[in-house]
Every structure is written in C-alpha cells, then in structure tokens.
Amino acid sequence: MHNRRTFMRLAALASGGFALSSCEPSDRALTPARQKADGLQKIDGPFCLSTWRHGLAANEAAWSMLSRGGMALDAVEAGVRITEADLSNRTVGLGGMPDRKGRVTLDASIMDHDGRCGAVAALEHIDHPISVARKVMEESPHVMLVGEGAYDFALSQGFERSRIEVPVPEAAAKYRKLLEENAYEVEINAENHDTIGMLAMDRQSRMGGACTTSGLSFKMHGRVGDSPIIGAGLFIDSEVGAVTASGLGEAIIRASGSSAVLEAMRRGAHPQEACMEVLERILRKQGSEQEIQVAFIAIDAQGHYGAGSILPGFEYALQSESLAELYQAEHLKKR
Ligand code: GLY
C-alpha cells in the first residue's frame, strides 16, 4: 500500500521531522524518540484521534467507551460533548464567540462507518449540537438542518433550550472589543483552538467521526464553515478511512478538504502523506499573502494515522490502549 516515497517521508518524520511547539512548552507533547517508538504512525486495536489540546479530555471520554468495546460512533459523540460543555472554550459550544450580531451559532456533523451522516448549522441555544446532528442522521430523512429548522427539530427530539445565556461574559467582553476595533478575523492558532474534530476506530474496526464548532469569531450572521459540511469538515469511507478538519472553513470548503484527503488515501497514500498533499494544494491555490491556518487529522482502515497543518502550533491528541498523548503536527510553513 505504501510506496517508497511514502515510506521515506514517514521514516523521516518518525526520526524527528515533527517540530516541537514554539507556542508554549508542553510536558505532554511527544519527543521525536517517542514518535519513533510509535513506528510509522499505526495503532493496532481501538483508538481515537482529536484536534487540538482540548482533544485530550474529549479522548478520555471517548476512550472510556472504546475500551469497553463500545461503538466508534457513540465514542466520538460522547467525546466531543465534553468540549461542547466546556464554557471556557471560545470556539466550540455555547461558550464560543458570537457572530457580528452578537449571536452564538453552532455547526456540527457526525458520520459513521456505513456512510450515514447528519449535520446542523447555525443552531442556537442548544448545549450539544453534535447530538442534534446525530438525531438528524437517525431520525430524519435528511442530512443537514439549519437555523430555526434545526432548533425546532431539536426541541421535537426532546432537547431543551439551554439555560446558558450567550455570549458568556468573557466572550461578550471580547465581542465588545472586536466591535470597537471592527476586527473581522480572529487568528486561529494554538491559543484560539478552533473546532473539535474527532475520529475513532472501535474493536470491530468500525470508524466514526464528529466535528463541532461555534465557527469563526465575529463571522457574518448566517456564515457557515466547513465543520457541518460532509466532505469538507468530515468524511468517512469504510473502505478507506476517516478525515476531519480544523482551521479556516472557507479554505477547507473550497478544497473539499476532508474528501480530498480521503481520496489521496484511496490512491494509496499514508494518512500523513495525504494530509500534507492536500494542505500543499490549499496553500498553492490560496494565491495571496494572507496567512491562513488549516489542519487535518486522518486515519485509514488499517489503523495508520496522520495529521498536519499549514502553520505551526497545531496539536492533536491520540488515545489508545497504551497511549494518551498530545502530538505536535507536521506543518508546511514557518511563521
Ligand atoms: N473550521 C471551523 C470554521 O471555519 O467554522
């Protein structure tokens, strides 16, 4: 499956190609020696992989299901709910930053091994958009519901309007400052974790994926990013693997990001190489001086995994029987 180029690249990575974060020292980030001990990024048995440092806590919840023989789909939903419930997180759940109208609108998607999927976009006042996305998948004839329709559907499925007043005070303060500065874009980096995307493989080698976010800070009202769009923010094909994305949604949608990574794996690329190939394409087509961050994590049906980003600072969390670690991803550009 792996050609010589893939092997050489991965051998280079395993022997120290991963840069340690320049953003903050982390006693959880792995050294190159530990990377090497992992072999060519392959796990035998169940595991889960998540974006950013908040992925560590999400993985823990997912792992408590996977380790007991639970389904990948249940594990990813349980995992990202931890991040959605964390009101100190400014890019996921109701603690997230508002749009330009001061409204906190949430996007989420979920997908399983059989290609079933569900998504919500611009959903307001619901604590767990990922669980509504799952209901869309399981209880509706559709794949995606948005805005008021998604909210009404959530209520019809037994979800309650959240008691959390949004934006939460810290997000409201930042929002007021942004309004004063009329700043449209907020940098997506290691301090401003963007999106939780999680992929899991269970004991039966079934895959599941989930992706949930409050989207770009200070976005136009009605803006939807990549996270709820199947093929952009999340994609699974049981014959090949699973992919999810983080970063600037517009760039990811333009490239059909997760689908593009998956198709590279279908051609035989290792997930690591597939992520870097699509990131290079996005960077090449960007065609401007504007710095953007895009990141992917990917697994294949044999248990290989990979992750990469355009800019430094992207971390991903991996949990398996023997590992619960935070890795620095390979990246294309220096700052
Ligand atoms: N990747 C999240 C967003 O752009 O909304």
GROMACS .gro file of C-alpha atoms and ligand atoms in nm:
model
  340
    1MET     CA    1   0.000   0.000   0.000
    2HIS     CA    2   0.280   0.241   0.080
    3ASN     CA    3   0.509   0.343  -0.197
    4ARG     CA    4   0.877   0.420  -0.142
    5ARG     CA    5   0.819   0.795  -0.126
    6THR     CA    6   0.563   0.748   0.148
    7PHE     CA    7   0.797   0.525   0.344
    8MET     CA    8   1.088   0.769   0.316
    9ARG     CA    9   0.874   1.058   0.425
   10LEU     CA   10   0.733   0.871   0.722
   11ALA     CA   11   1.073   0.739   0.821
   12ALA     CA   12   1.195   1.100   0.823
   13LEU     CA   13   0.901   1.206   1.034
   14ALA     CA   14   0.947   0.923   1.279
   15SER     CA   15   1.310   1.015   1.323
   16GLY     CA   16   1.246   1.373   1.421
   17GLY     CA   17   1.058   1.552   1.145
   18PHE     CA   18   0.798   1.685   1.384
   19ALA     CA   19   0.870   2.029   1.521
   20LEU     CA   20   0.801   2.091   1.886
   21SER     CA   21   0.568   2.378   1.953
   22SER     CA   22   0.711   2.725   1.955
   23CYS     CA   23   0.388   2.847   2.115
   24GLU     CA   24   0.410   2.702   2.460
   25PRO     CA   25   0.621   2.437   2.626
   26SER     CA   26   0.419   2.126   2.690
   27ASP     CA   27   0.511   1.836   2.912
   28ARG     CA   28   0.251   1.636   2.717
   29ALA     CA   29   0.399   1.694   2.371
   30LEU     CA   30   0.594   1.397   2.245
   31THR     CA   31   0.965   1.395   2.174
   32PRO     CA   32   1.092   1.263   1.842
   33ALA     CA   33   1.214   0.950   2.021
   34ARG     CA   34   0.865   0.877   2.143
   35GLN     CA   35   0.731   0.941   1.794
   36LYS     CA   36   0.977   0.684   1.667
   37ALA     CA   37   0.865   0.435   1.927
   38ASP     CA   38   0.519   0.461   1.776
   39GLY     CA   39   0.652   0.320   1.447
   40LEU     CA   40   0.505   0.457   1.128
   41GLN     CA   41   0.204   0.606   1.295
   42LYS     CA   42  -0.004   0.291   1.323
   43ILE     CA   43  -0.223   0.164   1.605
   44ASP     CA   44  -0.345  -0.193   1.641
   45GLY     CA   45  -0.677  -0.209   1.819
   46PRO     CA   46  -0.922   0.066   1.908
   47PHE     CA   47  -0.808   0.427   1.924
   48CYS     CA   48  -0.925   0.785   1.886
   49LEU     CA   49  -0.762   1.094   1.747
   50SER     CA   50  -0.875   1.453   1.808
   51THR     CA   51  -0.782   1.805   1.709
   52TRP     CA   52  -0.606   2.042   1.948
   53ARG     CA   53  -0.522   2.016   2.314
   54HIS     CA   54  -0.889   2.006   2.413
   55GLY     CA   55  -0.883   1.669   2.237
   56LEU     CA   56  -0.712   1.515   2.541
   57ALA     CA   57  -1.021   1.546   2.761
   58ALA     CA   58  -1.252   1.455   2.474
   59ASN     CA   59  -1.044   1.144   2.401
   60GLU     CA   60  -1.066   1.036   2.763
   61ALA     CA   61  -1.446   1.028   2.742
   62ALA     CA   62  -1.437   0.852   2.407
   63TRP     CA   63  -1.183   0.601   2.534
   64SER     CA   64  -1.398   0.502   2.829
   65MET     CA   65  -1.644   0.368   2.568
   66LEU     CA   66  -1.396   0.228   2.316
   67SER     CA   67  -1.202   0.041   2.585
   68ARG     CA   68  -1.520  -0.137   2.692
   69GLY     CA   69  -1.599  -0.247   2.336
   70GLY     CA   70  -1.825   0.049   2.258
   71MET     CA   71  -1.909   0.172   1.909
   72ALA     CA   72  -1.690   0.432   1.743
   73LEU     CA   73  -1.997   0.644   1.669
   74ASP     CA   74  -2.103   0.653   2.036
   75ALA     CA   75  -1.745   0.725   2.140
   76VAL     CA   76  -1.699   1.029   1.915
   77GLU     CA   77  -2.032   1.176   2.020
   78ALA     CA   78  -1.951   1.130   2.390
   79GLY     CA   79  -1.602   1.268   2.336
   80VAL     CA   80  -1.687   1.595   2.165
   81ARG     CA   81  -1.974   1.659   2.406
   82ILE     CA   82  -1.704   1.719   2.669
   83THR     CA   83  -1.564   2.005   2.460
   84GLU     CA   84  -1.910   2.140   2.380
   85ALA     CA   85  -1.987   2.156   2.752
   86ASP     CA   86  -1.667   2.345   2.837
   87LEU     CA   87  -1.779   2.708   2.866
   88SER     CA   88  -1.419   2.826   2.880
   89ASN     CA   89  -1.375   2.714   2.519
   90ARG     CA   90  -1.426   3.008   2.279
   91THR     CA   91  -1.456   2.807   1.957
   92VAL     CA   92  -1.679   2.514   2.048
   93GLY     CA   93  -2.024   2.507   2.209
   94LEU     CA   94  -2.218   2.783   2.378
   95GLY     CA   95  -1.903   2.927   2.537
   96GLY     CA   96  -1.797   3.017   2.182
   97MET     CA   97  -1.753   3.360   2.035
   98PRO     CA   98  -2.058   3.528   1.881
   99ASP     CA   99  -2.109   3.643   1.525
  100ARG     CA  100  -2.124   4.010   1.426
  101LYS     CA  101  -2.480   4.035   1.555
  102GLY     CA  102  -2.373   3.902   1.894
  103ARG     CA  103  -2.536   3.562   1.837
  104VAL     CA  104  -2.365   3.232   1.912
  105THR     CA  105  -2.441   2.997   1.624
  106LEU     CA  106  -2.316   2.640   1.626
  107ASP     CA  107  -2.223   2.396   1.348
  108ALA     CA  108  -2.171   2.021   1.386
  109SER     CA  109  -2.157   1.698   1.187
  110ILE     CA  110  -2.130   1.328   1.259
  111MET     CA  111  -2.065   1.028   1.033
  112ASP     CA  112  -2.039   0.655   1.075
  113HIS     CA  113  -1.874   0.354   0.916
  114ASP     CA  114  -2.174   0.286   0.692
  115GLY     CA  115  -2.166   0.633   0.538
  116ARG     CA  116  -2.464   0.755   0.739
  117CYS     CA  117  -2.429   1.118   0.835
  118GLY     CA  118  -2.609   1.412   0.992
  119ALA     CA  119  -2.535   1.779   1.044
  120VAL     CA  120  -2.669   2.103   1.187
  121ALA     CA  121  -2.563   2.456   1.102
  122ALA     CA  122  -2.633   2.794   1.260
  123LEU     CA  123  -2.804   2.622   1.552
  124GLU     CA  124  -2.865   2.844   1.857
  125HIS     CA  125  -2.935   2.786   2.228
  126ILE     CA  126  -2.870   2.411   2.227
  127ASP     CA  127  -2.599   2.268   2.453
  128HIS     CA  128  -2.498   1.976   2.233
  129PRO     CA  129  -2.525   2.037   1.858
  130ILE     CA  130  -2.339   1.710   1.791
  131SER     CA  131  -2.626   1.513   1.946
  132VAL     CA  132  -2.878   1.702   1.733
  133ALA     CA  133  -2.665   1.618   1.427
  134ARG     CA  134  -2.686   1.252   1.526
  135LYS     CA  135  -3.065   1.279   1.555
  136VAL     CA  136  -3.078   1.436   1.207
  137MET     CA  137  -2.888   1.129   1.086
  138GLU     CA  138  -3.101   0.877   1.270
  139GLU     CA  139  -3.446   1.034   1.296
  140SER     CA  140  -3.488   1.249   0.986
  141PRO     CA  141  -3.483   1.173   0.614
  142HIS     CA  142  -3.222   1.450   0.567
  143VAL     CA  143  -2.852   1.508   0.617
  144MET     CA  144  -2.845   1.872   0.730
  145LEU     CA  145  -3.083   2.109   0.908
  146VAL     CA  146  -3.003   2.474   0.966
  147GLY     CA  147  -3.105   2.767   1.187
  148GLU     CA  148  -3.461   2.775   1.313
  149GLY     CA  149  -3.542   2.445   1.142
  150ALA     CA  150  -3.258   2.274   1.326
  151TYR     CA  151  -3.368   2.431   1.654
  152ASP     CA  152  -3.733   2.324   1.608
  153PHE     CA  153  -3.619   1.974   1.518
  154ALA     CA  154  -3.401   1.962   1.830
  155LEU     CA  155  -3.698   2.054   2.051
  156SER     CA  156  -3.913   1.794   1.876
  157GLN     CA  157  -3.647   1.534   1.965
  158GLY     CA  158  -3.654   1.621   2.334
  159PHE     CA  159  -3.365   1.867   2.354
  160GLU     CA  160  -3.427   2.173   2.574
  161ARG     CA  161  -3.341   2.535   2.516
  162SER     CA  162  -3.017   2.590   2.704
  163ARG     CA  163  -3.020   2.783   3.030
  164ILE     CA  164  -2.682   2.932   2.940
  165GLU     CA  165  -2.702   3.298   2.849
  166VAL     CA  166  -2.495   3.369   2.541
  167PRO     CA  167  -2.250   3.505   2.471
  168VAL     CA  168  -2.096   3.403   2.803
  169PRO     CA  169  -1.946   3.704   2.989
  170GLU     CA  170  -1.584   3.656   2.870
  171ALA     CA  171  -1.697   3.611   2.509
  172ALA     CA  172  -1.925   3.914   2.539
  173ALA     CA  173  -1.632   4.126   2.658
  174LYS     CA  174  -1.417   4.013   2.365
  175TYR     CA  175  -1.708   4.079   2.131
  176ARG     CA  176  -1.744   4.436   2.255
  177LYS     CA  177  -1.371   4.489   2.200
  178LEU     CA  178  -1.389   4.345   1.848
  179LEU     CA  179  -1.683   4.572   1.770
  180GLU     CA  180  -1.481   4.873   1.881
  181GLU     CA  181  -1.185   4.762   1.669
  182ASN     CA  182  -1.410   4.650   1.382
  183ALA     CA  183  -1.178   4.350   1.352
  184TYR     CA  184  -1.327   4.085   1.126
  185GLU     CA  185  -1.092   3.794   1.157
  186VAL     CA  186  -0.951   3.638   1.467
  187GLU     CA  187  -0.638   3.434   1.423
  188ILE     CA  188  -0.686   3.059   1.457
  189ASN     CA  189  -0.385   2.928   1.643
  190ALA     CA  190  -0.285   2.723   1.942
  191GLU     CA  191  -0.424   2.982   2.184
  192ASN     CA  192  -0.751   3.014   1.997
  193HIS     CA  193  -0.833   2.648   1.947
  194ASP     CA  194  -1.062   2.608   1.654
  195THR     CA  195  -1.313   2.322   1.637
  196ILE     CA  196  -1.304   1.979   1.791
  197GLY     CA  197  -1.281   1.711   1.527
  198MET     CA  198  -1.258   1.351   1.646
  199LEU     CA  199  -1.206   1.022   1.465
  200ALA     CA  200  -1.231   0.680   1.628
  201MET     CA  201  -1.186   0.316   1.543
  202ASP     CA  202  -1.352   0.058   1.763
  203ARG     CA  203  -1.277  -0.309   1.841
  204GLN     CA  204  -1.475  -0.418   1.537
  205SER     CA  205  -1.266  -0.180   1.320
  206ARG     CA  206  -1.571   0.042   1.264
  207MET     CA  207  -1.490   0.409   1.223
  208GLY     CA  208  -1.682   0.712   1.348
  209GLY     CA  209  -1.622   1.084   1.320
  210ALA     CA  210  -1.758   1.403   1.476
  211CYS     CA  211  -1.684   1.769   1.423
  212THR     CA  212  -1.834   2.060   1.618
  213THR     CA  213  -1.764   2.433   1.643
  214SER     CA  214  -1.901   2.778   1.708
  215GLY     CA  215  -1.719   2.880   1.390
  216LEU     CA  216  -1.511   3.180   1.308
  217SER     CA  217  -1.523   3.453   1.571
  218PHE     CA  218  -1.716   3.759   1.464
  219LYS     CA  219  -1.837   3.591   1.144
  220MET     CA  220  -2.117   3.745   0.941
  221HIS     CA  221  -2.454   3.633   1.071
  222GLY     CA  222  -2.553   3.329   0.863
  223ARG     CA  223  -2.196   3.227   0.781
  224VAL     CA  224  -2.143   2.851   0.788
  225GLY     CA  225  -1.796   2.698   0.792
  226ASP     CA  226  -1.664   2.359   0.693
  227SER     CA  227  -1.748   2.169   1.012
  228PRO     CA  228  -2.108   2.071   0.929
  229ILE     CA  229  -2.036   2.010   0.562
  230ILE     CA  230  -1.981   1.643   0.487
  231GLY     CA  231  -1.676   1.614   0.263
  232ALA     CA  232  -1.528   1.941   0.389
  233GLY     CA  233  -1.512   1.923   0.770
  234LEU     CA  234  -1.564   1.547   0.799
  235PHE     CA  235  -1.566   1.242   0.575
  236ILE     CA  236  -1.561   0.865   0.622
  237ASP     CA  237  -1.549   0.584   0.371
  238SER     CA  238  -1.515   0.248   0.545
  239GLU     CA  239  -1.314   0.107   0.252
  240VAL     CA  240  -1.051   0.376   0.300
  241GLY     CA  241  -1.055   0.574   0.625
  242ALA     CA  242  -1.178   0.885   0.802
  243VAL     CA  243  -1.076   1.251   0.797
  244THR     CA  244  -1.172   1.567   0.982
  245ALA     CA  245  -1.057   1.928   0.953
  246SER     CA  246  -0.990   2.236   1.159
  247GLY     CA  247  -0.897   2.589   1.061
  248LEU     CA  248  -1.037   2.844   0.822
  249GLY     CA  249  -1.360   2.689   0.696
  250GLU     CA  250  -1.373   2.883   0.370
  251ALA     CA  251  -1.036   2.741   0.259
  252ILE     CA  252  -1.139   2.389   0.362
  253ILE     CA  253  -1.472   2.406   0.177
  254ARG     CA  254  -1.305   2.536  -0.141
  255ALA     CA  255  -1.080   2.230  -0.145
  256SER     CA  256  -1.347   1.977  -0.032
  257GLY     CA  257  -1.076   1.923   0.227
  258SER     CA  258  -1.167   1.602   0.413
  259SER     CA  259  -1.289   1.435   0.097
  260ALA     CA  260  -0.968   1.531  -0.084
  261VAL     CA  261  -0.753   1.379   0.193
  262LEU     CA  262  -0.962   1.063   0.182
  263GLU     CA  263  -0.924   1.034  -0.195
  264ALA     CA  264  -0.547   1.065  -0.161
  265MET     CA  265  -0.557   0.773   0.086
  266ARG     CA  266  -0.773   0.577  -0.160
  267ARG     CA  267  -0.487   0.612  -0.410
  268GLY     CA  268  -0.255   0.451  -0.156
  269ALA     CA  269  -0.111   0.745   0.037
  270HIS     CA  270  -0.047   0.703   0.409
  271PRO     CA  271  -0.280   0.937   0.610
  272GLN     CA  272   0.019   1.154   0.698
  273GLU     CA  273   0.114   1.200   0.336
  274ALA     CA  274  -0.248   1.251   0.232
  275CYS     CA  275  -0.293   1.534   0.484
  276MET     CA  276   0.024   1.710   0.367
  277GLU     CA  277  -0.063   1.670  -0.001
  278VAL     CA  278  -0.398   1.847   0.040
  279LEU     CA  279  -0.252   2.115   0.267
  280GLU     CA  280   0.009   2.188  -0.001
  281ARG     CA  281  -0.270   2.217  -0.259
  282ILE     CA  282  -0.469   2.455  -0.040
  283LEU     CA  283  -0.161   2.667   0.019
  284ARG     CA  284  -0.071   2.673  -0.351
  285LYS     CA  285  -0.421   2.780  -0.452
  286GLN     CA  286  -0.455   3.035  -0.177
  287GLY     CA  287  -0.264   3.274  -0.403
  288SER     CA  288  -0.234   3.562  -0.162
  289GLU     CA  289  -0.015   3.686   0.117
  290GLN     CA  290  -0.288   3.628   0.372
  291GLU     CA  291  -0.176   3.374   0.632
  292ILE     CA  292  -0.432   3.103   0.691
  293GLN     CA  293  -0.438   2.801   0.918
  294VAL     CA  294  -0.587   2.473   0.800
  295ALA     CA  295  -0.530   2.138   0.970
  296PHE     CA  296  -0.637   1.779   0.907
  297ILE     CA  297  -0.629   1.459   1.106
  298ALA     CA  298  -0.682   1.128   0.926
  299ILE     CA  299  -0.691   0.754   0.991
  300ASP     CA  300  -0.704   0.468   0.745
  301ALA     CA  301  -0.891   0.141   0.768
  302GLN     CA  302  -0.570  -0.040   0.873
  303GLY     CA  303  -0.511   0.186   1.175
  304HIS     CA  304  -0.248   0.422   1.034
  305TYR     CA  305  -0.297   0.782   1.134
  306GLY     CA  306  -0.167   1.122   1.030
  307ALA     CA  307  -0.207   1.493   1.098
  308GLY     CA  308  -0.077   1.814   0.953
  309SER     CA  309  -0.134   2.186   0.928
  310ILE     CA  310  -0.027   2.482   0.721
  311LEU     CA  311   0.107   2.690   1.011
  312PRO     CA  312   0.290   2.570   1.322
  313GLY     CA  313   0.106   2.530   1.650
  314PHE     CA  314  -0.147   2.263   1.559
  315GLU     CA  315  -0.159   1.984   1.814
  316TYR     CA  316  -0.358   1.663   1.806
  317ALA     CA  317  -0.442   1.415   2.079
  318LEU     CA  318  -0.415   1.040   2.041
  319GLN     CA  319  -0.555   0.779   2.277
  320SER     CA  320  -0.518   0.403   2.254
  321GLU     CA  321  -0.466   0.113   2.492
  322SER     CA  322  -0.107   0.226   2.557
  323LEU     CA  323  -0.108   0.598   2.468
  324ALA     CA  324  -0.281   0.916   2.583
  325GLU     CA  325  -0.065   1.180   2.425
  326LEU     CA  326  -0.055   1.518   2.263
  327TYR     CA  327   0.146   1.548   1.942
  328GLN     CA  328   0.281   1.843   1.751
  329ALA     CA  329   0.167   1.808   1.391
  330GLU     CA  330   0.393   1.840   1.091
  331HIS     CA  331   0.340   2.182   0.928
  332LEU     CA  332   0.418   2.340   0.595
  333LYS     CA  333   0.514   2.695   0.685
  334LYS     CA  334   0.716   2.876   0.945
  335ARG     CA  335   0.557   3.184   1.088
  336GLY     N1  336  -1.332   2.530   1.095
  336GLY     C1  337  -1.436   2.596   1.159
  336GLY     C2  338  -1.493   2.707   1.083
  336GLY     O1  339  -1.429   2.763   0.996
  336GLY     O2  340  -1.605   2.743   1.110
   0.00000   0.00000   0.00000
